[in-house]
Short mmCIF file of C-alpha atoms and ligand atoms in Angstrom, two decimals:
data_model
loop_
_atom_site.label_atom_id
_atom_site.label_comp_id
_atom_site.label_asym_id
_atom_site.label_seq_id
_atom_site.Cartn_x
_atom_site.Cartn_y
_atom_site.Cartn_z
CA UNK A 1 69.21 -65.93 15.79
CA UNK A 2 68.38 -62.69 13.71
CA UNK A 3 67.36 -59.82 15.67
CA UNK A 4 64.43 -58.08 14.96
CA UNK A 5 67.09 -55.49 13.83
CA UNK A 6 67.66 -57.47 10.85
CA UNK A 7 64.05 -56.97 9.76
CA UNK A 8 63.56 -53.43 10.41
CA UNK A 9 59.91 -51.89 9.04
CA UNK A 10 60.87 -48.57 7.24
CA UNK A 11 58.21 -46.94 5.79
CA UNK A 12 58.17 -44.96 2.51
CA UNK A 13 55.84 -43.64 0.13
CA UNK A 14 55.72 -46.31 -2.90
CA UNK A 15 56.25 -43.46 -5.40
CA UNK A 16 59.03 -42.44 -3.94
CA UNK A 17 60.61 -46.12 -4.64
CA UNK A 18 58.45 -47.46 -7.35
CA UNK A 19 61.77 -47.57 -9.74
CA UNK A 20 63.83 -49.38 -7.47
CA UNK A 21 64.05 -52.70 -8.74
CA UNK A 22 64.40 -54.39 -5.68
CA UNK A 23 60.76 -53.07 -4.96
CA UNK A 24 59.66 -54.10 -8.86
CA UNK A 25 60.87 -57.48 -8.49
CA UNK A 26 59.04 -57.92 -4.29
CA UNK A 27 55.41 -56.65 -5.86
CA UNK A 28 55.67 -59.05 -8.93
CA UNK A 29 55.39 -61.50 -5.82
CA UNK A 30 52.78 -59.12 -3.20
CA UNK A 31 52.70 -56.21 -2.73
CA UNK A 32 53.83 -56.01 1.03
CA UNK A 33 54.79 -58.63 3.05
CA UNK A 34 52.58 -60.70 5.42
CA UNK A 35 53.89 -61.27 8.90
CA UNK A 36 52.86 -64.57 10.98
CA UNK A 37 52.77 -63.38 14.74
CA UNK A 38 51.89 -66.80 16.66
CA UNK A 39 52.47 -68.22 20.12
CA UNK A 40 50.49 -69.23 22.89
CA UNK A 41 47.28 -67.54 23.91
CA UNK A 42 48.21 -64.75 26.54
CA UNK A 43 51.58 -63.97 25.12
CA UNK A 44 50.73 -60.96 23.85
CA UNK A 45 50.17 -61.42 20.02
CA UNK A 46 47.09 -58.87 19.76
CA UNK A 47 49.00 -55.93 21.97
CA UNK A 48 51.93 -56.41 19.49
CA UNK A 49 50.41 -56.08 16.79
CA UNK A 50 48.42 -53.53 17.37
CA UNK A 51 51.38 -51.80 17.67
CA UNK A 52 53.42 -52.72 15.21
CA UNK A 53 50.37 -52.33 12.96
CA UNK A 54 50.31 -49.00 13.81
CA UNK A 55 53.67 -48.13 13.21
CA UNK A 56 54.18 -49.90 9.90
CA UNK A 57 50.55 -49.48 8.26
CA UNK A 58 49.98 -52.91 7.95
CA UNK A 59 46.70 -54.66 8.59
CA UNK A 60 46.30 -55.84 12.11
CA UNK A 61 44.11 -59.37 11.24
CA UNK A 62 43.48 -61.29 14.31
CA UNK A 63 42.46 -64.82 13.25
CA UNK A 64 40.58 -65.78 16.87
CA UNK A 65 38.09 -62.85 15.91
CA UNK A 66 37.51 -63.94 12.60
CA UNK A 67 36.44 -67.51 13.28
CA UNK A 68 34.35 -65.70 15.88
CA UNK A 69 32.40 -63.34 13.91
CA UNK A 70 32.34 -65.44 10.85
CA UNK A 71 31.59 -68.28 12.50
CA UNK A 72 34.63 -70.11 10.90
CA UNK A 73 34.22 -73.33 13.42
CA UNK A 74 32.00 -76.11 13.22
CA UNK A 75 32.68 -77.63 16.65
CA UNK A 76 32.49 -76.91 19.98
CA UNK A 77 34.85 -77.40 23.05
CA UNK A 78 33.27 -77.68 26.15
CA UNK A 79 35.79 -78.25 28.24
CA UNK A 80 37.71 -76.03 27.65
CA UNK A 81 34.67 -73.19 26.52
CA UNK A 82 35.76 -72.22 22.92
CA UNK A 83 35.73 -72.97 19.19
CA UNK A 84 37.47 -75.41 17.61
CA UNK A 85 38.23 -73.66 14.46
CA UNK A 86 37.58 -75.02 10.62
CA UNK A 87 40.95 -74.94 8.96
CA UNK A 88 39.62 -74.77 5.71
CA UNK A 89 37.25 -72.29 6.36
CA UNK A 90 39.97 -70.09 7.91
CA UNK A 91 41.95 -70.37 5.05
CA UNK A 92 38.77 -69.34 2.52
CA UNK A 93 38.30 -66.29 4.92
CA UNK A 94 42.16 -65.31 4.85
CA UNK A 95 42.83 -66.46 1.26
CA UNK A 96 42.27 -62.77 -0.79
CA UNK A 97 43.28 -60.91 2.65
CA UNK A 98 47.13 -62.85 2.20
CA UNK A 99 46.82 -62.92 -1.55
CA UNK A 100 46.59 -58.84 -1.40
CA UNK A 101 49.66 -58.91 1.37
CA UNK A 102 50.78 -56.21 3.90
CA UNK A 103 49.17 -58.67 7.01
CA UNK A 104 49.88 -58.99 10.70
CA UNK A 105 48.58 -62.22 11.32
CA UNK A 106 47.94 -63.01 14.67
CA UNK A 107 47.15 -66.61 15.47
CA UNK A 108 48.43 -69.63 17.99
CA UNK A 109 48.26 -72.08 15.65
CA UNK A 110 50.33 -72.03 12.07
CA UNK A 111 50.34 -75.92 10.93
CA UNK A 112 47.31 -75.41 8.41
CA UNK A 113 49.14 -71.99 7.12
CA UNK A 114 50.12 -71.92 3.26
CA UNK A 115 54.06 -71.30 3.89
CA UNK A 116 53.74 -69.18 0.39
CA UNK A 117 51.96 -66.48 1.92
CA UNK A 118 54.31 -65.43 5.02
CA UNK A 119 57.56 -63.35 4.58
CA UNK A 120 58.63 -63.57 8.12
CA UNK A 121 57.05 -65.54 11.13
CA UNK A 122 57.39 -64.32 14.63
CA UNK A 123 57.02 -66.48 17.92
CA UNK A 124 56.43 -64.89 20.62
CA UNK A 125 57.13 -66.18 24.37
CA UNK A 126 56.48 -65.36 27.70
CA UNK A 127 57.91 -66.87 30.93
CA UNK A 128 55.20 -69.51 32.62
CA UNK A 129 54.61 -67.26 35.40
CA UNK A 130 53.77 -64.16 33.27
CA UNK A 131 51.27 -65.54 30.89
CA UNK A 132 49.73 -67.75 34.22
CA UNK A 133 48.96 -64.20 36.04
CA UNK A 134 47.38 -62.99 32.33
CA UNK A 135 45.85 -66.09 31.79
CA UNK A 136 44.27 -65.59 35.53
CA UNK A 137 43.52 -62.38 35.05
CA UNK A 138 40.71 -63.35 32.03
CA UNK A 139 39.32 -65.68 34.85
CA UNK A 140 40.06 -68.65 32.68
CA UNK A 141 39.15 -71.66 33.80
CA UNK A 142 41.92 -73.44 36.05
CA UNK A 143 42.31 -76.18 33.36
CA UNK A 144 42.80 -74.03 30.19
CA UNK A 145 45.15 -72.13 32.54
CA UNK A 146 47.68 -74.99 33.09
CA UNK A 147 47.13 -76.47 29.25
CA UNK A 148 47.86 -72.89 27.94
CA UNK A 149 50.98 -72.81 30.22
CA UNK A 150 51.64 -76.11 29.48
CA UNK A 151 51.51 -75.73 25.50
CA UNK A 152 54.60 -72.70 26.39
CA UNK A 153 56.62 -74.76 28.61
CA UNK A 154 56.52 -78.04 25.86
CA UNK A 155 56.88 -74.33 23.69
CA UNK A 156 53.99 -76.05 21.06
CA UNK A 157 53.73 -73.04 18.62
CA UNK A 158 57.52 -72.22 17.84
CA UNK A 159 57.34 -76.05 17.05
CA UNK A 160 54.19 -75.79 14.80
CA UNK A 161 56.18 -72.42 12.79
CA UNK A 162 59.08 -74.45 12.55
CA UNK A 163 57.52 -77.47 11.20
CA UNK A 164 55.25 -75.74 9.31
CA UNK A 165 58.02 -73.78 7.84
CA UNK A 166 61.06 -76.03 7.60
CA UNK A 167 61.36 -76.28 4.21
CA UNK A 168 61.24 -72.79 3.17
CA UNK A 169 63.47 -69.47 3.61
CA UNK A 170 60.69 -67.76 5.95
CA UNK A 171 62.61 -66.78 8.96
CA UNK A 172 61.19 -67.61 12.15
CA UNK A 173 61.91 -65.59 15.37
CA UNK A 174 61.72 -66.42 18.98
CA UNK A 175 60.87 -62.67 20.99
CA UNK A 176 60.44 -62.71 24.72
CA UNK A 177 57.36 -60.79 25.37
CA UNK A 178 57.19 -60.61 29.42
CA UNK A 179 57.26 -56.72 30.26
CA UNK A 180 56.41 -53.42 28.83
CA UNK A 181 60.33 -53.16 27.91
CA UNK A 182 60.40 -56.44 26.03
CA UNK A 183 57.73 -54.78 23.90
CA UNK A 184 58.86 -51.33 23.56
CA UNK A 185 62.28 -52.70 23.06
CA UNK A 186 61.44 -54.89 19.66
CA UNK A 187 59.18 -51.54 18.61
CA UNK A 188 61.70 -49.25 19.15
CA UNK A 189 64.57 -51.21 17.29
CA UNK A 190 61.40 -50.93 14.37
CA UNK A 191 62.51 -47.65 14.06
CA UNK A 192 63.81 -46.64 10.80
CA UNK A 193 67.16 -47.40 10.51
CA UNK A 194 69.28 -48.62 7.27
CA UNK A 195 72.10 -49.96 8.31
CA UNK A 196 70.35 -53.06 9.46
CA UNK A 197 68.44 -53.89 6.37
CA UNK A 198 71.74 -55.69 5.64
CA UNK A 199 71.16 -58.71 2.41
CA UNK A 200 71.13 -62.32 3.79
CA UNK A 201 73.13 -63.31 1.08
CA UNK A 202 76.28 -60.86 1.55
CA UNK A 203 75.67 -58.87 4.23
CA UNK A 204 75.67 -55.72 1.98
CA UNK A 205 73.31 -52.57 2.53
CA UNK A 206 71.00 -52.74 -0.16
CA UNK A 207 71.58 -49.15 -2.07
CA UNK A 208 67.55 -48.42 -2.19
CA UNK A 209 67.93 -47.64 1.43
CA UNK A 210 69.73 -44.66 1.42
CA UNK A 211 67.18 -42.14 2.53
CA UNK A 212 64.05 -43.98 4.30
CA UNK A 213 61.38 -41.79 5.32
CA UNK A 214 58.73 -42.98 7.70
CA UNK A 215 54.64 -42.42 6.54
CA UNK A 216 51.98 -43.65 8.43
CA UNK A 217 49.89 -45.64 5.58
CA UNK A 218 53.85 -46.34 3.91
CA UNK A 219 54.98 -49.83 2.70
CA UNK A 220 57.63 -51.92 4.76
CA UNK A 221 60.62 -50.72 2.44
CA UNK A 222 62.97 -52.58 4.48
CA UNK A 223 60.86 -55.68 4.85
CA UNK A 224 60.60 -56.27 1.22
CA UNK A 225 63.77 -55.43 0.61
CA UNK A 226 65.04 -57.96 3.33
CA UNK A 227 62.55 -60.60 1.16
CA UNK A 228 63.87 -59.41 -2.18
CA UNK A 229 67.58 -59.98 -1.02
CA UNK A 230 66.90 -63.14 0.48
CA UNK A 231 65.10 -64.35 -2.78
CA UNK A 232 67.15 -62.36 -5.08
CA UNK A 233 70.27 -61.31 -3.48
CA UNK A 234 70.97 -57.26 -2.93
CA UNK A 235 72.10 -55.21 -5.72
CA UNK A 236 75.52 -55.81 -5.33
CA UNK A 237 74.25 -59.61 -5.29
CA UNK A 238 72.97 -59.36 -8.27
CA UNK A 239 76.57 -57.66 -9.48
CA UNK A 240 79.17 -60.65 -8.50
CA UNK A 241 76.01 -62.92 -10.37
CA UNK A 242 75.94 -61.05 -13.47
CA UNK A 243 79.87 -60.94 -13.14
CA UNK A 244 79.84 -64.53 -12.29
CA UNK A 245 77.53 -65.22 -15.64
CA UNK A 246 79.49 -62.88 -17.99
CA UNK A 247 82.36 -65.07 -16.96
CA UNK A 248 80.98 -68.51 -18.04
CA UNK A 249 80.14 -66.83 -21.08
CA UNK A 250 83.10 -66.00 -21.77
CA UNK A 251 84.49 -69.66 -20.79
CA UNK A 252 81.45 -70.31 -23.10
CA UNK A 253 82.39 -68.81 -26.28
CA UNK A 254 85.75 -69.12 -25.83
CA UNK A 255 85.46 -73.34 -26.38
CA UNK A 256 82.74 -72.76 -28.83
CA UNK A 257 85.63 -70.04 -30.91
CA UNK A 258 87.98 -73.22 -29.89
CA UNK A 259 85.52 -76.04 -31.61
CA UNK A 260 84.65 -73.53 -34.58
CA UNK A 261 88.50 -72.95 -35.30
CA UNK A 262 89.21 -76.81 -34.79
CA UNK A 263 86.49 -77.62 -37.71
CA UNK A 264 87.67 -74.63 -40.04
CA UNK A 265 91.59 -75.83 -39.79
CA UNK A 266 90.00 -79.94 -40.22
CA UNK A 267 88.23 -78.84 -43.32
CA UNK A 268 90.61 -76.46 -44.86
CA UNK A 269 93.26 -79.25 -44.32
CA UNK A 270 91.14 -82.04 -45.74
CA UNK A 271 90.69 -79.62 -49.28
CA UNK A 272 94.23 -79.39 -49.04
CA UNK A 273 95.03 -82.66 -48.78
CA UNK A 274 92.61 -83.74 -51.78
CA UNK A 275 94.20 -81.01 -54.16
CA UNK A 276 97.51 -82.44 -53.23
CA UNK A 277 96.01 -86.19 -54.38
CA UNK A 278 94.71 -84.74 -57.73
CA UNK A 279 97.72 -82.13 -57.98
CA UNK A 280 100.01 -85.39 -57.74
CA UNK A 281 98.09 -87.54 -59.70
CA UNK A 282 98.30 -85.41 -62.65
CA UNK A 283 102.25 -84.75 -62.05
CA UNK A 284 102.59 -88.51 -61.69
CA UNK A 285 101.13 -88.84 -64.96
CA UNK A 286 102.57 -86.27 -66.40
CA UNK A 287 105.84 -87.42 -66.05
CA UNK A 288 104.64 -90.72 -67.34
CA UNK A 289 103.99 -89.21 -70.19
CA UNK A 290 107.26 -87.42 -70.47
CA UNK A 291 109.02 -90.88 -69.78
CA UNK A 292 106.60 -92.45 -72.69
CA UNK A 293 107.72 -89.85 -74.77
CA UNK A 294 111.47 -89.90 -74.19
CA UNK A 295 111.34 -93.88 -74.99
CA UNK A 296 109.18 -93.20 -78.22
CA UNK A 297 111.43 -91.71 -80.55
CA UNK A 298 108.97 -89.76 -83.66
CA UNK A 299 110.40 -90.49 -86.24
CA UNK A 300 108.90 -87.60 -88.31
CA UNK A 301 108.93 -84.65 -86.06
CA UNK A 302 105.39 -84.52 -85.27
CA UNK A 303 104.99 -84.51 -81.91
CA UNK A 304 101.78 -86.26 -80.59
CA UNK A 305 99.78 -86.24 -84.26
CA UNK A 306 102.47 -88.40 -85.09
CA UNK A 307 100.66 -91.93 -85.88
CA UNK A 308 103.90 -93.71 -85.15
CA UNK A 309 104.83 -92.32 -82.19
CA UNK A 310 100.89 -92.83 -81.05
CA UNK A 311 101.44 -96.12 -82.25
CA UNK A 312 104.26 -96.39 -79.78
CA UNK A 313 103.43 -94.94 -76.83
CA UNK A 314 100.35 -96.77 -76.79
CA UNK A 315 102.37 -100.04 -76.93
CA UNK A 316 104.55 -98.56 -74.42
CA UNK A 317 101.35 -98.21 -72.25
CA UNK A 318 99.93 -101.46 -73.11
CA UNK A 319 103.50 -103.15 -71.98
CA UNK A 320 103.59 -100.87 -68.85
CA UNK A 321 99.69 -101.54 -67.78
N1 LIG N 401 54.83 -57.11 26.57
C1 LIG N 401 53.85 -57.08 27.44
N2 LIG N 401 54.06 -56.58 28.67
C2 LIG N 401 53.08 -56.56 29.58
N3 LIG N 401 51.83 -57.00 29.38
C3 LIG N 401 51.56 -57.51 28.18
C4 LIG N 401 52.54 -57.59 27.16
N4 LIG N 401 51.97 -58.13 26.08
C5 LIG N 401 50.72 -58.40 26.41
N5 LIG N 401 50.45 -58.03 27.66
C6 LIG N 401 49.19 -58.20 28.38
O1 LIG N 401 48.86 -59.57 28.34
C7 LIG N 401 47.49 -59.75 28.14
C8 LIG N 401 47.28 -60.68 26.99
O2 LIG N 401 47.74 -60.04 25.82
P1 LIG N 401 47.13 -60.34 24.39
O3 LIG N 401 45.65 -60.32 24.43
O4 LIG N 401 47.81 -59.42 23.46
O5 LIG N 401 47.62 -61.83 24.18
P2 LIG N 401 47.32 -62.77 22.96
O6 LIG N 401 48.52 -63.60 22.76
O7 LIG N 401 46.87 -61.98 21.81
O8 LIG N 401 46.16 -63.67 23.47
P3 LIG N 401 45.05 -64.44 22.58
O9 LIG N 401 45.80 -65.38 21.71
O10 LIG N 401 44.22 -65.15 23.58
O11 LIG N 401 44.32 -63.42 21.81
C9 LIG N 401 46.89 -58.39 27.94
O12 LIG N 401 46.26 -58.00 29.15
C10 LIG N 401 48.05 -57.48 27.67
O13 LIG N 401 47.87 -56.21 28.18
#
């Protein structure tokens, strides 16, 4: 599995890397990446993301609130005491907030998610025991206790992300998110730090990341260029394909030269051969007519006025024909 080295958050002004065109070609998609944080309630989705938020300067959006304050749910749960959410109203609510990008989006559940709109999807877990004691400590209810735990032993929402996500390039991480140090540890490897924004396609550092600079209300540099390589390949990527396409051009033009020089040679030969057919035919007859006139003797010097020696020769052709 990737670490969460792999998808570092550097932060940069845009200005400053506006021209790359690793960054052109990620905003023709969104302008920053949105980030799926899921797993089962009590594992600490809304603690890291505030943090992360606030280290990468992008938008903390906590789903459960939402559906609270908007009301996003049209059912009730009384067993358990909460909301059954409306999916489609969740997605009208998160629609232009995922269309604009740069989201944290914390949520358990990711099956009704438009795969489209996530970069990256991270599940986080926490041992039984751990999220039991949090779980206890919001004086759940005994029963939503053990079907919370439950739902993390069975581990429910890493296989909701997968599913969800199977048939697309999104990454999906598994973090352990027991202690303090699990947390700090993922933050601190968010640090700025180039030489893990490595392409998923060669392993190459993409050259945009030379000089990373970190700015509160920045853009994820290293996150979209970790999307743009793994849509687009890294710079040098994009080198061996361009090499890769000027060489079946080449192969290209060379057969088409090949096919052009085959019909120029085919038709040159073909005029040849037909001015060799008339050439001969008029030698042929020529001659003939040399013959003729050795075998017509003129009788009056002439030549071919002479009405004799017409006389003859066309006898002589007559006989011949
Ligand atoms: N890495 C951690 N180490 C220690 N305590 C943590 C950690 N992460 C979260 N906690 C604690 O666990 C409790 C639950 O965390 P949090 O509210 O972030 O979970 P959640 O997954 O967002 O839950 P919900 O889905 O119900 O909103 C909080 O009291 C928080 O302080």
């Amino acid at each position: 599995m990737p670490s969460f080295l792999d998808f570092v958050l550097v932060t940069d002004p845009i200005a400053s890397i506006a021209s790359s065109l690793a960054i052109e070609q990620m905003c023709a998609k969104r302008q920053r990446p949105n980030l799926l944080i899921t797993g089962t309630p009590g594992v600490g989705k809304t603690t890291f993301c505030e943090a992360l938020a606030s280290r990468s300067g992008l938008q903390h959006v906590e789903v459960s609130k939402l559906v609270r304050e908007k009301r996003l749910y049209r059912e009730w749960d009384d067993e358990l005491d909460c909301s059954i959410f409306d999916e489609e109203m969740v997605q009208d609510a998160l629609e232009p907030l995922l269309e604009r990008g740069g989201c944290l989006l914390d949520f358990h559940s990711s099956s009704f998610l438009d795969e489209n709109d996530f970069d990256l999807v991270i599940v986080l877990r926490a041992d039984t025991s751990v999220l039991y004691d949090r779980l206890e400590k919001r004086h759940y209810p005994e029963s939503k206790i053990k079907q919370n735990v439950e739902a993390e032993i069975f581990q429910s929402c890493l296989d909701e992300a997968q599913e969800a996500f199977e048939e697309t390039t999104v990454s999906i991480w598994e973090l352990q998110h027991d202690t303090e140090e699990h947390m700090e540890d993922a933050l601190e490897r968010a640090q700025p730090s180039p030489q893990h924004a490595n392409c998923l396609h060669c392993s190459a550092i993409p050259d945009t990341l030379d000089t990373p600079t970190v700015s509160t209300e920045g853009v994820c540099v290293k996150v979209h260029l970790v999307i743009a390589s793994r849509q687009e390949g890294c710079t040098s990527c994009q080198k061996s394909k361009w090499q890769k396409h000027r060489a079946l051009q080449e192969k290209l033009s060379l057969i088409l030269f090949c096919l052009l020089s085959c019909v120029c040679v085919s038709v040159f030969f073909s005029f040849l051969f037909c001015f060799s057919l008339l050439f001969l035919g008029k030698l042929t007859r020529s001659i003939n007519e040399c013959v003729l006139l050795s075998s017509c003797r003129c009788p009056c010097q002439a030549g071919r006025h002479c009405r004799p020696l017409a006389a003859c020769l066309n006898r002589t052709n007559h006989i011949k024909g």
